[in-house]
CSV table of C-alpha atoms in Angstrom, one decimal:
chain,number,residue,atom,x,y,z
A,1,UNK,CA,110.4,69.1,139.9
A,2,UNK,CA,110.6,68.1,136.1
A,3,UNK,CA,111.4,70.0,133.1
A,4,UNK,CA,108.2,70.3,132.4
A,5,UNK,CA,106.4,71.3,135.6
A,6,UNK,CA,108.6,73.5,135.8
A,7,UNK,CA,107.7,75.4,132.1
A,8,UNK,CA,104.2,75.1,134.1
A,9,UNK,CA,104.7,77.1,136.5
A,10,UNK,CA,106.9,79.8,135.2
A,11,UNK,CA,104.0,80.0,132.1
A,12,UNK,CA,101.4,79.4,134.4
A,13,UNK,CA,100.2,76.6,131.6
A,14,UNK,CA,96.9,73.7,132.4
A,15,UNK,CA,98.3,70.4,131.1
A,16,UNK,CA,96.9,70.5,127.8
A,17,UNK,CA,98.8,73.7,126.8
A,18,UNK,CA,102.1,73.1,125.1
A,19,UNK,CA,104.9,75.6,124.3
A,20,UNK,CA,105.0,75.1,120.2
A,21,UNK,CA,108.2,77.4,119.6
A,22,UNK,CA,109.9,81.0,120.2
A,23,UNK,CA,110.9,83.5,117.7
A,24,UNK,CA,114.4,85.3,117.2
A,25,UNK,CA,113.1,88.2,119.7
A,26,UNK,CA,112.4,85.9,122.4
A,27,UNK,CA,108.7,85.5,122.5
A,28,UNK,CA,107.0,82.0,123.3
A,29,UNK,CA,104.2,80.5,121.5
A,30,UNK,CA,101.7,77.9,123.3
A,31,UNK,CA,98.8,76.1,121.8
A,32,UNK,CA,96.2,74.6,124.4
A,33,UNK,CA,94.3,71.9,123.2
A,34,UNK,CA,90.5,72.2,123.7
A,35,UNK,CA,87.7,69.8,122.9
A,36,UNK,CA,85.4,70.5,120.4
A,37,UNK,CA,86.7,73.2,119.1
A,38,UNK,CA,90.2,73.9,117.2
A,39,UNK,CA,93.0,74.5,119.4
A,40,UNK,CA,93.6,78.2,121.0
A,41,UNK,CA,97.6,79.8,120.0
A,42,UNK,CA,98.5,82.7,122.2
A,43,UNK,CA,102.0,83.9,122.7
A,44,UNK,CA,103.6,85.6,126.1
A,45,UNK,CA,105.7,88.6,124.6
A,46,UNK,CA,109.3,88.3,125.9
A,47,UNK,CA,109.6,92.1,126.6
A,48,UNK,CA,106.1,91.9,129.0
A,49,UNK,CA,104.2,93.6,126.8
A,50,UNK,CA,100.5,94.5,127.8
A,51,UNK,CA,97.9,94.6,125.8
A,52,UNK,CA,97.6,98.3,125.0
A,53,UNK,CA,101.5,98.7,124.4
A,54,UNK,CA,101.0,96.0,121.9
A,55,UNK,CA,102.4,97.2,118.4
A,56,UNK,CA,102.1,94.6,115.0
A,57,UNK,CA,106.2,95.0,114.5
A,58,UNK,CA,106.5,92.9,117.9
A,59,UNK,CA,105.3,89.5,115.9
A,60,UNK,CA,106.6,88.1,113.1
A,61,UNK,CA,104.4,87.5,109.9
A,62,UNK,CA,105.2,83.9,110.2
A,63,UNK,CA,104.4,83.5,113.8
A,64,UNK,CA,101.2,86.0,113.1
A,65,UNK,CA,99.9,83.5,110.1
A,66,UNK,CA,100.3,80.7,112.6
A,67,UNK,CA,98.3,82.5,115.4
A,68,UNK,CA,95.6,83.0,113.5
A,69,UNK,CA,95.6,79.5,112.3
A,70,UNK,CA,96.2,80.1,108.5
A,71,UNK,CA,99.2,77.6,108.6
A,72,UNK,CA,98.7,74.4,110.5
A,73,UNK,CA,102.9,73.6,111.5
A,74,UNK,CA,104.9,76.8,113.3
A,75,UNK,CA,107.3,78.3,111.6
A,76,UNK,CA,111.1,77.1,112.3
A,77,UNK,CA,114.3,79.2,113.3
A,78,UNK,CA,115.8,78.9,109.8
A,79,UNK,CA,112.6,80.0,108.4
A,80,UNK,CA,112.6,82.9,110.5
A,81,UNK,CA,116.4,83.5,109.9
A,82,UNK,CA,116.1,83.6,106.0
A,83,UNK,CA,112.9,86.3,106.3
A,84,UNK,CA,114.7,88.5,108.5
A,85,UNK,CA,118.1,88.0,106.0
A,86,UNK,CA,115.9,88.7,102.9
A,87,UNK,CA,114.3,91.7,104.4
A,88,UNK,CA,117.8,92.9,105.3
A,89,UNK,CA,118.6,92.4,101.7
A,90,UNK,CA,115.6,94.3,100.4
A,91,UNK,CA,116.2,97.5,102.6
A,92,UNK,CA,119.6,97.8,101.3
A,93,UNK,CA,118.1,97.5,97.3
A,94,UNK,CA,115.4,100.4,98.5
A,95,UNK,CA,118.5,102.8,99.8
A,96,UNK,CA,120.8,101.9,96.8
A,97,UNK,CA,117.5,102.9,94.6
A,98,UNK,CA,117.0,105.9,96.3
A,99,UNK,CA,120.4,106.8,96.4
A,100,UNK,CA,120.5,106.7,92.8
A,101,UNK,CA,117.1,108.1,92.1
A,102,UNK,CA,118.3,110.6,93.9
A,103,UNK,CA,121.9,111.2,91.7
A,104,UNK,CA,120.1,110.7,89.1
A,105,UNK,CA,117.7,114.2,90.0
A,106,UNK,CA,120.5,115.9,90.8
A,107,UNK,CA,122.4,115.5,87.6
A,108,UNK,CA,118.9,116.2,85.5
A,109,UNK,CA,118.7,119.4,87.5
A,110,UNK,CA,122.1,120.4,86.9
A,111,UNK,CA,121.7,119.6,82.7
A,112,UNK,CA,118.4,121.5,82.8
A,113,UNK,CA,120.4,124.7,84.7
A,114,UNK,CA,123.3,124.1,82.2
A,115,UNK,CA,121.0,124.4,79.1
A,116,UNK,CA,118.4,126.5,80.0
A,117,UNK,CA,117.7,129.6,77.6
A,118,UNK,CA,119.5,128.0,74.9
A,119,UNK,CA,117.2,125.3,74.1
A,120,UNK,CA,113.5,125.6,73.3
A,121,UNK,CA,110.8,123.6,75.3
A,122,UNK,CA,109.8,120.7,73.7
A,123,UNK,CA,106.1,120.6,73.0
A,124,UNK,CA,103.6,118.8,71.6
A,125,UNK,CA,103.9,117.7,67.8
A,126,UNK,CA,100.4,119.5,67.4
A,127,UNK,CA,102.0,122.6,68.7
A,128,UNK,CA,102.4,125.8,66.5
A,129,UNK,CA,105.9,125.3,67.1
A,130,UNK,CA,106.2,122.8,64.7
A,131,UNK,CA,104.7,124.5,62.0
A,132,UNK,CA,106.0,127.1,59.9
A,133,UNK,CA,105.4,130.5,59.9
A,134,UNK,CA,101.7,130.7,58.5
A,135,UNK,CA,101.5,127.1,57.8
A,136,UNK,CA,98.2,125.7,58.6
A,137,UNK,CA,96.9,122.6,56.9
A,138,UNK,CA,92.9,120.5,57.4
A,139,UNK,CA,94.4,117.7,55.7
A,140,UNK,CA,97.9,115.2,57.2
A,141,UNK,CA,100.0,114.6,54.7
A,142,UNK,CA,103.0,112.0,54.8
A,143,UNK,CA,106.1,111.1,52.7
A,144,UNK,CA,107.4,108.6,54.7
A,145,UNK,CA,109.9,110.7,57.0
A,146,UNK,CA,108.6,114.4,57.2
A,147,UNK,CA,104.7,113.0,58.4
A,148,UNK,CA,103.4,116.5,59.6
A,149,UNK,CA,100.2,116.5,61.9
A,150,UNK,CA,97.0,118.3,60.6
A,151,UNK,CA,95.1,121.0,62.1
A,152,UNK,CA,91.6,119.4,63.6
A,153,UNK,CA,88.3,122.1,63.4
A,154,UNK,CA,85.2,120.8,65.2
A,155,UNK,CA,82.6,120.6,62.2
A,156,UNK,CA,85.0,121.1,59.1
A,157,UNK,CA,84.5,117.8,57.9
A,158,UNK,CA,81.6,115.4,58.0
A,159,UNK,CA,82.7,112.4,59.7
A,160,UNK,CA,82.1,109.0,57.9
C-alpha cells in the first residue's frame, strides 16, 4: 500500500481530496477539488472533536481565513509559529500594563489618604471657590496672568 492510499484510508479521502497542511495543535486541513464550483476546505480536528463540542479557540485565524477561502495559499508553520510568538508577546505587555495600572492606583489611593482634610477639592474655575468673598463680576477681565472667569446670567446681556 502507498503513502498515499494509505492517508486515504486513515482520512477516508475520494481521490480528488488532498491534505493541504496541519497546524501546531495537530489538526489536518484537506481541500477536495470539485468541478464547477470552487474547491470545498474542511479540516478533521486532531482531538475528535464533534460538531457540538466545536469551540472558535480550536482553529487558528490563519487556518480559519483559509477555510473560508479569504486567502487562496495555506498558511505555513513559521507563519503560524511567529502568530502564536507575537501573541505570547502581547499577553505579557497586557499583564505588565495591568500590573502597573494597578501600582499606579494603589500609590494614588495611598497620596489621596495621606492628604486628605488638608487640601481643598479642586473644582471648577467657575466655582465660587475661586472668587473672593463677595466678588461677583458680568464682565471677564484679563491682565495677562490673573485672567478671572465671569459670572454668566441667562438674559443679562443681549447677545450680538
Amino acid at each position: 500500500m502507498s503513502r498515499w492510499a494509505w492517508i486515504q484510508s486513515v482520512f477516508k479521502l475520494s481521490s480528488r481530496t488532498k491534505i493541504v497542511g496541519t497546524d501546531l495543535q495537530g489538526n489536518v486541513y484537506l481541500e477536495e477539488i470539485r468541478e464547477g464550483s470552487r474547491p470545498r476546505r474542511t479540516v478533521k480536528m486532531s482531538q475528535g472533536i464533534k460538531c457540538d463540542q466545536y469551540s472558535p479557540e480550536a482553529i487558528p485565524p490563519a487556518w480559519t481565513r483559509w477555510l473560508q477561502g479569504l486567502t487562496s495559499a495555506p498558511p505555513t508553520h513559521e507563519e503560524l509559529l511567529d502568530r502564536e510568538q507575537q501573541g505570547v508577546l502581547l499577553k505579557e505587555k497586557v499583564l505588565q500594563l495591568e500590573r502597573k495600572e494597578a501600582q499606579q492606583q494603589a500609590q494614588m489611593l495611598s497620596d489621596k489618604a495621606q492628604t486628605s482634610g488638608r487640601v481643598k477639592a479642586v473644582e471648577h474655575a467657575s466655582a465660587p471657590s475661586f472668587r473672593s468673598e463677595g466678588e461677583s463680576r458680568e464682565d471677564p477681565t484679563s491682565t495677562g496672568k490673573t485672567f478671572q472667569p465671569a459670572t454668566w446670567q441667562p438674559g443679562s446681556k443681549q447677545e450680538s
